[in-house]
PDB file of C-alpha atoms in Angstrom:
ATOM      1  CA  ALA A   1      83.904 153.826  98.247  1.00  0.00           C
ATOM      2  CA  GLN A   2      84.321 150.435  99.887  1.00  0.00           C
ATOM      3  CA  LYS A   3      81.287 148.363  99.038  1.00  0.00           C
ATOM      4  CA  ILE A   4      81.988 145.413 101.272  1.00  0.00           C
ATOM      5  CA  THR A   5      83.553 145.852 104.690  1.00  0.00           C
ATOM      6  CA  GLN A   6      84.823 143.236 107.078  1.00  0.00           C
ATOM      7  CA  THR A   7      86.093 144.986 110.175  1.00  0.00           C
ATOM      8  CA  GLN A   8      87.618 141.992 111.927  1.00  0.00           C
ATOM      9  CA  PRO A   9      91.065 141.145 110.535  1.00  0.00           C
ATOM     10  CA  GLY A  10      91.343 138.234 112.942  1.00  0.00           C
ATOM     11  CA  MET A  11      89.085 136.311 115.287  1.00  0.00           C
ATOM     12  CA  PHE A  12      89.638 133.585 117.843  1.00  0.00           C
ATOM     13  CA  VAL A  13      87.011 131.122 119.004  1.00  0.00           C
ATOM     14  CA  GLN A  14      87.073 128.161 121.309  1.00  0.00           C
ATOM     15  CA  GLU A  15      86.283 124.813 119.769  1.00  0.00           C
ATOM     16  CA  LYS A  16      82.566 123.925 119.971  1.00  0.00           C
ATOM     17  CA  GLU A  17      81.541 127.533 120.540  1.00  0.00           C
ATOM     18  CA  ALA A  18      79.704 129.775 118.081  1.00  0.00           C
ATOM     19  CA  VAL A  19      81.324 132.731 116.347  1.00  0.00           C
ATOM     20  CA  THR A  20      79.980 135.650 114.332  1.00  0.00           C
ATOM     21  CA  LEU A  21      81.960 137.189 111.493  1.00  0.00           C
ATOM     22  CA  ASP A  22      80.848 140.680 110.565  1.00  0.00           C
ATOM     23  CA  CYS A  23      80.134 142.010 107.090  1.00  0.00           C
ATOM     24  CA  THR A  24      78.528 145.256 106.006  1.00  0.00           C
ATOM     25  CA  TYR A  25      77.821 146.335 102.473  1.00  0.00           C
ATOM     26  CA  ASP A  26      76.749 149.326 100.467  1.00  0.00           C
ATOM     27  CA  THR A  27      74.746 149.327  97.266  1.00  0.00           C
ATOM     28  CA  SER A  28      71.971 151.282  95.605  1.00  0.00           C
ATOM     29  CA  ASP A  29      70.925 148.328  93.462  1.00  0.00           C
ATOM     30  CA  PRO A  30      67.731 146.750  94.865  1.00  0.00           C
ATOM     31  CA  SER A  31      68.779 143.387  93.466  1.00  0.00           C
ATOM     32  CA  TYR A  32      71.952 141.960  94.894  1.00  0.00           C
ATOM     33  CA  GLY A  33      73.383 138.803  96.350  1.00  0.00           C
ATOM     34  CA  LEU A  34      75.602 138.257  99.347  1.00  0.00           C
ATOM     35  CA  PHE A  35      78.031 135.379  99.637  1.00  0.00           C
ATOM     36  CA  TRP A  36      80.392 133.944 102.177  1.00  0.00           C
ATOM     37  CA  TYR A  37      83.465 131.956 101.182  1.00  0.00           C
ATOM     38  CA  LYS A  38      86.036 130.060 103.191  1.00  0.00           C
ATOM     39  CA  GLN A  39      89.639 130.022 102.032  1.00  0.00           C
ATOM     40  CA  PRO A  40      91.922 127.548 103.806  1.00  0.00           C
ATOM     41  CA  SER A  41      95.686 127.786 103.516  1.00  0.00           C
ATOM     42  CA  SER A  42      95.550 125.731 100.311  1.00  0.00           C
ATOM     43  CA  GLY A  43      93.981 128.734  98.598  1.00  0.00           C
ATOM     44  CA  GLU A  44      90.810 127.220  97.228  1.00  0.00           C
ATOM     45  CA  MET A  45      87.647 129.251  97.610  1.00  0.00           C
ATOM     46  CA  ILE A  46      84.902 127.212  99.262  1.00  0.00           C
ATOM     47  CA  PHE A  47      81.366 128.513  98.896  1.00  0.00           C
ATOM     48  CA  LEU A  48      79.520 128.497 102.222  1.00  0.00           C
ATOM     49  CA  ILE A  49      76.243 130.356 101.975  1.00  0.00           C
ATOM     50  CA  TYR A  50      74.214 132.756  99.843  1.00  0.00           C
ATOM     51  CA  GLN A  51      71.563 135.370 100.633  1.00  0.00           C
ATOM     52  CA  GLY A  52      69.552 137.164  98.002  1.00  0.00           C
ATOM     53  CA  SER A  53      68.340 140.682  98.605  1.00  0.00           C
ATOM     54  CA  TYR A  54      64.729 139.614  98.165  1.00  0.00           C
ATOM     55  CA  ASP A  55      64.957 136.564 100.363  1.00  0.00           C
ATOM     56  CA  GLN A  56      62.619 136.880 103.295  1.00  0.00           C
ATOM     57  CA  GLN A  57      64.343 134.411 105.542  1.00  0.00           C
ATOM     58  CA  ASN A  58      67.934 134.207 106.681  1.00  0.00           C
ATOM     59  CA  ALA A  59      69.928 131.599 104.810  1.00  0.00           C
ATOM     60  CA  THR A  60      71.184 128.525 106.638  1.00  0.00           C
ATOM     61  CA  GLU A  61      73.507 125.747 105.512  1.00  0.00           C
ATOM     62  CA  GLY A  62      74.319 123.203 108.168  1.00  0.00           C
ATOM     63  CA  ARG A  63      76.440 124.923 110.818  1.00  0.00           C
ATOM     64  CA  TYR A  64      76.470 128.163 108.837  1.00  0.00           C
ATOM     65  CA  SER A  65      73.786 130.790 109.022  1.00  0.00           C
ATOM     66  CA  LEU A  66      73.644 134.280 107.639  1.00  0.00           C
ATOM     67  CA  ASN A  67      72.215 137.021 109.839  1.00  0.00           C
ATOM     68  CA  PHE A  68      70.790 139.320 107.162  1.00  0.00           C
ATOM     69  CA  GLN A  69      69.833 142.771 108.439  1.00  0.00           C
ATOM     70  CA  LYS A  70      68.749 144.543 105.279  1.00  0.00           C
ATOM     71  CA  ALA A  71      68.004 147.932 106.825  1.00  0.00           C
ATOM     72  CA  ARG A  72      71.412 147.952 108.487  1.00  0.00           C
ATOM     73  CA  LYS A  73      73.065 146.553 105.353  1.00  0.00           C
ATOM     74  CA  SER A  74      74.771 143.813 107.255  1.00  0.00           C
ATOM     75  CA  ALA A  75      75.218 140.138 106.439  1.00  0.00           C
ATOM     76  CA  ASN A  76      77.034 138.508 109.299  1.00  0.00           C
ATOM     77  CA  LEU A  77      78.089 134.870 109.151  1.00  0.00           C
ATOM     78  CA  VAL A  78      77.388 132.741 112.195  1.00  0.00           C
ATOM     79  CA  ILE A  79      79.288 129.489 112.586  1.00  0.00           C
ATOM     80  CA  SER A  80      77.885 127.240 115.274  1.00  0.00           C
ATOM     81  CA  ALA A  81      79.808 124.532 117.126  1.00  0.00           C
ATOM     82  CA  SER A  82      83.189 125.594 115.768  1.00  0.00           C
ATOM     83  CA  GLN A  83      85.602 122.881 114.696  1.00  0.00           C
ATOM     84  CA  LEU A  84      89.372 122.965 114.338  1.00  0.00           C
ATOM     85  CA  GLY A  85      88.915 122.599 110.593  1.00  0.00           C
ATOM     86  CA  ASP A  86      87.046 125.886 110.506  1.00  0.00           C
ATOM     87  CA  SER A  87      90.345 127.751 110.939  1.00  0.00           C
ATOM     88  CA  ALA A  88      90.741 129.691 107.681  1.00  0.00           C
ATOM     89  CA  MET A  89      90.210 133.031 105.986  1.00  0.00           C
ATOM     90  CA  TYR A  90      86.589 133.984 105.496  1.00  0.00           C
ATOM     91  CA  PHE A  91      85.464 136.391 102.811  1.00  0.00           C
ATOM     92  CA  CYS A  92      82.163 138.164 102.420  1.00  0.00           C
ATOM     93  CA  ALA A  93      81.271 139.113  98.856  1.00  0.00           C
ATOM     94  CA  MET A  94      78.512 140.976  97.073  1.00  0.00           C
ATOM     95  CA  ARG A  95      77.146 140.671  93.575  1.00  0.00           C
ATOM     96  CA  GLU A  96      75.113 143.537  92.190  1.00  0.00           C
ATOM     97  CA  GLY A  97      72.454 142.630  89.701  1.00  0.00           C
ATOM     98  CA  TRP A  98      72.213 139.186  88.181  1.00  0.00           C
ATOM     99  CA  GLY A  99      75.209 137.115  87.192  1.00  0.00           C
ATOM    100  CA  GLY A 100      77.574 140.008  87.682  1.00  0.00           C
ATOM    101  CA  LYS A 101      81.015 140.265  89.212  1.00  0.00           C
ATOM    102  CA  LEU A 102      81.727 139.665  92.867  1.00  0.00           C
ATOM    103  CA  ILE A 103      83.252 142.311  95.090  1.00  0.00           C
ATOM    104  CA  PHE A 104      85.065 140.880  98.089  1.00  0.00           C
ATOM    105  CA  GLY A 105      85.609 142.216 101.573  1.00  0.00           C
ATOM    106  CA  GLN A 106      89.015 142.337 103.195  1.00  0.00           C
ATOM    107  CA  GLY A 107      88.576 138.992 104.886  1.00  0.00           C
ATOM    108  CA  THR A 108      88.635 137.722 108.457  1.00  0.00           C
ATOM    109  CA  GLU A 109      91.147 135.153 109.631  1.00  0.00           C
ATOM    110  CA  LEU A 110      89.431 132.766 112.015  1.00  0.00           C
ATOM    111  CA  SER A 111      91.431 130.640 114.407  1.00  0.00           C
ATOM    112  CA  VAL A 112      89.706 127.882 116.349  1.00  0.00           C
ATOM    113  CA  LYS A 113      91.408 126.968 119.612  1.00  0.00           C
ATOM    114  CA  PRO A 114      91.240 123.411 120.989  1.00  0.00           C
TER     115      PRO A 114
ATOM    116  CA  GLY B   1      78.670 120.013  91.732  1.00  0.00           C
ATOM    117  CA  ALA B   2      80.261 122.193  89.088  1.00  0.00           C
ATOM    118  CA  VAL B   3      84.010 121.841  88.812  1.00  0.00           C
ATOM    119  CA  VAL B   4      86.515 124.409  87.590  1.00  0.00           C
ATOM    120  CA  SER B   5      90.127 123.490  87.040  1.00  0.00           C
ATOM    121  CA  GLN B   6      93.202 125.630  86.613  1.00  0.00           C
ATOM    122  CA  HIS B   7      96.501 124.744  85.072  1.00  0.00           C
ATOM    123  CA  PRO B   8      99.194 124.968  86.167  1.00  0.00           C
ATOM    124  CA  SER B   9      98.638 124.998  89.924  1.00  0.00           C
ATOM    125  CA  TRP B  10     101.961 126.731  90.379  1.00  0.00           C
ATOM    126  CA  VAL B  11     104.603 128.159  88.097  1.00  0.00           C
ATOM    127  CA  ILE B  12     108.013 129.738  88.536  1.00  0.00           C
ATOM    128  CA  CYS B  13     109.405 131.781  85.692  1.00  0.00           C
ATOM    129  CA  LYS B  14     112.190 134.200  84.932  1.00  0.00           C
ATOM    130  CA  SER B  15     111.574 137.903  84.683  1.00  0.00           C
ATOM    131  CA  GLY B  16     110.654 138.938  81.159  1.00  0.00           C
ATOM    132  CA  THR B  17     108.991 135.698  80.128  1.00  0.00           C
ATOM    133  CA  SER B  18     105.295 135.165  79.474  1.00  0.00           C
ATOM    134  CA  VAL B  19     103.133 132.747  81.393  1.00  0.00           C
ATOM    135  CA  LYS B  20      99.775 131.297  80.355  1.00  0.00           C
ATOM    136  CA  ILE B  21      97.229 130.122  82.904  1.00  0.00           C
ATOM    137  CA  GLU B  22      94.248 128.033  81.827  1.00  0.00           C
ATOM    138  CA  CYS B  23      90.845 127.958  83.461  1.00  0.00           C
ATOM    139  CA  ARG B  24      88.438 125.208  82.457  1.00  0.00           C
ATOM    140  CA  SER B  25      84.874 124.424  83.422  1.00  0.00           C
ATOM    141  CA  LEU B  26      84.802 120.631  83.430  1.00  0.00           C
ATOM    142  CA  ASP B  27      81.130 119.754  83.585  1.00  0.00           C
ATOM    143  CA  PHE B  28      79.236 122.859  82.570  1.00  0.00           C
ATOM    144  CA  GLN B  29      79.306 125.615  80.007  1.00  0.00           C
ATOM    145  CA  ALA B  30      80.626 128.857  81.380  1.00  0.00           C
ATOM    146  CA  THR B  31      79.324 131.865  79.542  1.00  0.00           C
ATOM    147  CA  THR B  32      81.251 134.152  81.845  1.00  0.00           C
ATOM    148  CA  MET B  33      84.565 133.692  83.566  1.00  0.00           C
ATOM    149  CA  PHE B  34      86.257 136.014  86.003  1.00  0.00           C
ATOM    150  CA  TRP B  35      89.939 136.420  86.804  1.00  0.00           C
ATOM    151  CA  TYR B  36      91.122 137.516  90.230  1.00  0.00           C
ATOM    152  CA  ARG B  37      94.509 138.060  91.779  1.00  0.00           C
ATOM    153  CA  GLN B  38      95.289 137.780  95.438  1.00  0.00           C
ATOM    154  CA  PHE B  39      98.402 138.952  97.262  1.00  0.00           C
ATOM    155  CA  PRO B  40      99.335 137.246 100.543  1.00  0.00           C
ATOM    156  CA  LYS B  41      97.002 138.035 103.406  1.00  0.00           C
ATOM    157  CA  GLN B  42      94.858 140.198 101.153  1.00  0.00           C
ATOM    158  CA  SER B  43      91.504 139.932  99.491  1.00  0.00           C
ATOM    159  CA  LEU B  44      90.653 138.816  95.970  1.00  0.00           C
ATOM    160  CA  MET B  45      90.789 141.659  93.494  1.00  0.00           C
ATOM    161  CA  LEU B  46      88.852 141.278  90.275  1.00  0.00           C
ATOM    162  CA  MET B  47      91.060 141.786  87.238  1.00  0.00           C
ATOM    163  CA  ALA B  48      88.673 141.181  84.380  1.00  0.00           C
ATOM    164  CA  THR B  49      85.415 139.663  83.252  1.00  0.00           C
ATOM    165  CA  SER B  50      85.564 137.357  80.283  1.00  0.00           C
ATOM    166  CA  ASN B  51      82.585 136.461  78.127  1.00  0.00           C
ATOM    167  CA  GLU B  52      82.823 133.704  75.549  1.00  0.00           C
ATOM    168  CA  GLY B  53      83.477 135.036  72.094  1.00  0.00           C
ATOM    169  CA  SER B  54      83.989 138.651  73.067  1.00  0.00           C
ATOM    170  CA  LYS B  55      86.736 140.852  74.437  1.00  0.00           C
ATOM    171  CA  ALA B  56      87.346 140.829  78.154  1.00  0.00           C
ATOM    172  CA  THR B  57      86.289 143.746  80.305  1.00  0.00           C
ATOM    173  CA  TYR B  58      89.140 144.878  82.505  1.00  0.00           C
ATOM    174  CA  GLU B  59      88.842 146.555  85.871  1.00  0.00           C
ATOM    175  CA  GLN B  60      90.275 149.990  86.368  1.00  0.00           C
ATOM    176  CA  GLY B  61      94.019 149.914  86.839  1.00  0.00           C
ATOM    177  CA  VAL B  62      94.549 146.512  85.206  1.00  0.00           C
ATOM    178  CA  GLU B  63      96.784 146.672  82.132  1.00  0.00           C
ATOM    179  CA  LYS B  64      95.034 144.849  79.326  1.00  0.00           C
ATOM    180  CA  ASP B  65      98.217 144.588  77.292  1.00  0.00           C
ATOM    181  CA  LYS B  66     100.004 142.922  80.159  1.00  0.00           C
ATOM    182  CA  PHE B  67      97.248 140.551  81.219  1.00  0.00           C
ATOM    183  CA  LEU B  68      95.849 139.044  78.036  1.00  0.00           C
ATOM    184  CA  ILE B  69      92.588 137.190  78.470  1.00  0.00           C
ATOM    185  CA  ASN B  70      91.055 134.907  75.902  1.00  0.00           C
ATOM    186  CA  HIS B  71      87.727 133.116  76.261  1.00  0.00           C
ATOM    187  CA  ALA B  72      87.630 131.107  73.070  1.00  0.00           C
ATOM    188  CA  SER B  73      85.103 128.487  74.122  1.00  0.00           C
ATOM    189  CA  LEU B  74      82.396 127.910  76.688  1.00  0.00           C
ATOM    190  CA  THR B  75      84.730 125.771  78.761  1.00  0.00           C
ATOM    191  CA  LEU B  76      88.082 127.515  78.507  1.00  0.00           C
ATOM    192  CA  SER B  77      89.504 130.906  79.379  1.00  0.00           C
ATOM    193  CA  THR B  78      93.198 131.738  79.454  1.00  0.00           C
ATOM    194  CA  LEU B  79      95.147 134.467  81.205  1.00  0.00           C
ATOM    195  CA  THR B  80      98.563 135.286  79.807  1.00  0.00           C
ATOM    196  CA  VAL B  81     100.895 137.389  81.899  1.00  0.00           C
ATOM    197  CA  THR B  82     103.206 138.972  79.352  1.00  0.00           C
ATOM    198  CA  SER B  83     106.755 140.020  80.181  1.00  0.00           C
ATOM    199  CA  ALA B  84     106.297 138.998  83.781  1.00  0.00           C
ATOM    200  CA  HIS B  85     108.144 140.830  86.533  1.00  0.00           C
ATOM    201  CA  PRO B  86     108.584 139.997  90.223  1.00  0.00           C
ATOM    202  CA  GLU B  87     105.734 142.342  91.170  1.00  0.00           C
ATOM    203  CA  ASP B  88     103.403 140.113  89.130  1.00  0.00           C
ATOM    204  CA  SER B  89     104.049 137.279  91.564  1.00  0.00           C
ATOM    205  CA  SER B  90     100.669 136.499  93.052  1.00  0.00           C
ATOM    206  CA  PHE B  91      97.895 133.948  93.405  1.00  0.00           C
ATOM    207  CA  TYR B  92      95.620 134.007  90.362  1.00  0.00           C
ATOM    208  CA  ILE B  93      92.137 132.545  90.703  1.00  0.00           C
ATOM    209  CA  CYS B  94      89.473 132.133  88.069  1.00  0.00           C
ATOM    210  CA  SER B  95      85.785 131.590  88.528  1.00  0.00           C
ATOM    211  CA  ALA B  96      83.033 130.627  86.150  1.00  0.00           C
ATOM    212  CA  THR B  97      79.324 131.083  86.041  1.00  0.00           C
ATOM    213  CA  THR B  98      76.566 129.730  83.868  1.00  0.00           C
ATOM    214  CA  SER B  99      73.923 131.623  82.012  1.00  0.00           C
ATOM    215  CA  GLY B 100      70.307 131.654  83.068  1.00  0.00           C
ATOM    216  CA  GLY B 101      70.721 133.633  86.253  1.00  0.00           C
ATOM    217  CA  ASP B 102      72.398 131.041  88.447  1.00  0.00           C
ATOM    218  CA  ASN B 103      73.545 132.525  91.691  1.00  0.00           C
ATOM    219  CA  GLU B 104      76.822 130.821  92.230  1.00  0.00           C
ATOM    220  CA  GLN B 105      80.277 131.396  90.820  1.00  0.00           C
ATOM    221  CA  PHE B 106      82.429 128.294  90.803  1.00  0.00           C
ATOM    222  CA  PHE B 107      86.050 128.905  91.631  1.00  0.00           C
ATOM    223  CA  GLY B 108      89.128 127.186  90.359  1.00  0.00           C
ATOM    224  CA  PRO B 109      91.833 126.059  92.787  1.00  0.00           C
ATOM    225  CA  GLY B 110      94.132 128.931  91.855  1.00  0.00           C
ATOM    226  CA  THR B 111      97.575 129.282  90.303  1.00  0.00           C
ATOM    227  CA  ARG B 112     100.536 130.525  92.272  1.00  0.00           C
ATOM    228  CA  LEU B 113     102.892 132.519  90.068  1.00  0.00           C
ATOM    229  CA  THR B 114     106.408 133.320  91.201  1.00  0.00           C
ATOM    230  CA  VAL B 115     108.550 135.515  88.983  1.00  0.00           C
ATOM    231  CA  LEU B 116     112.253 135.448  89.742  1.00  0.00           C
TER     232      LEU B 116
END
C-alpha cells in the first residue's frame, strides 16, 4: 500500500503568489515524521521543513509552512510569495519511528511563471 | 550544517564492469547511511540501509549481490554496482543520519551512472 501520496504530478503558479502542494500519508505508528524536500534540476535534495507527529503547531520555515492535518493524515506544503527559483521537483517523505528510513511520495513538479 | 559528499558525481562505464560510489559524511559521524536510486522523473526509491560495522539491510527486490554496500567507518559508505548493465543507469543518492534521535537525514549530491 502506498504510504505517501502526492496527487499533483505538476503545478503552475504565478510569481509572487502562494501555492499549496498536497501530501497524504498512511501509517499506524503513532510516532512519525514528515518531511518536504526540494530537488532542482541539479539533483541535490534540499531539506525544506519537518513536522513531527507529536508537534502541536504547524511547522514554518521562512516562506515554507506545513499544513498538518493529523486526523486527515495530510501534510501539505504551502509556499508563499513564489519565486522563479522555486521551480523544481518537490517531494514529501515520511519516517516511521525514530531515525528510520524515509519513504518518498511520487513528487510534484512546480513551475513558477514570471 | 552537516555535509555529505559523493564521489564520483557522474560516471560512464561499459556494460559488464563494476562501479564503486563513495558516500562520505564530512563533518559528523554517520551511524546510519541510506542508498537511494532515482530514475528520471520518478521518486527516490530506497535500496538499502547501512549501519556502521554491520551488514546492510536491503529493500525487497534489490539484489544484494549486485549492489554491494559497505559501511566500514562512521564517515564512509560505499555502493558497488557489480557487472553493470544499461538498466542500472540511474541517479544514485546517499543520505546519512546521526545517532541520538536527530530528525534530519543529510543527503549527498548524487551520482549519475550511465552504463553503455
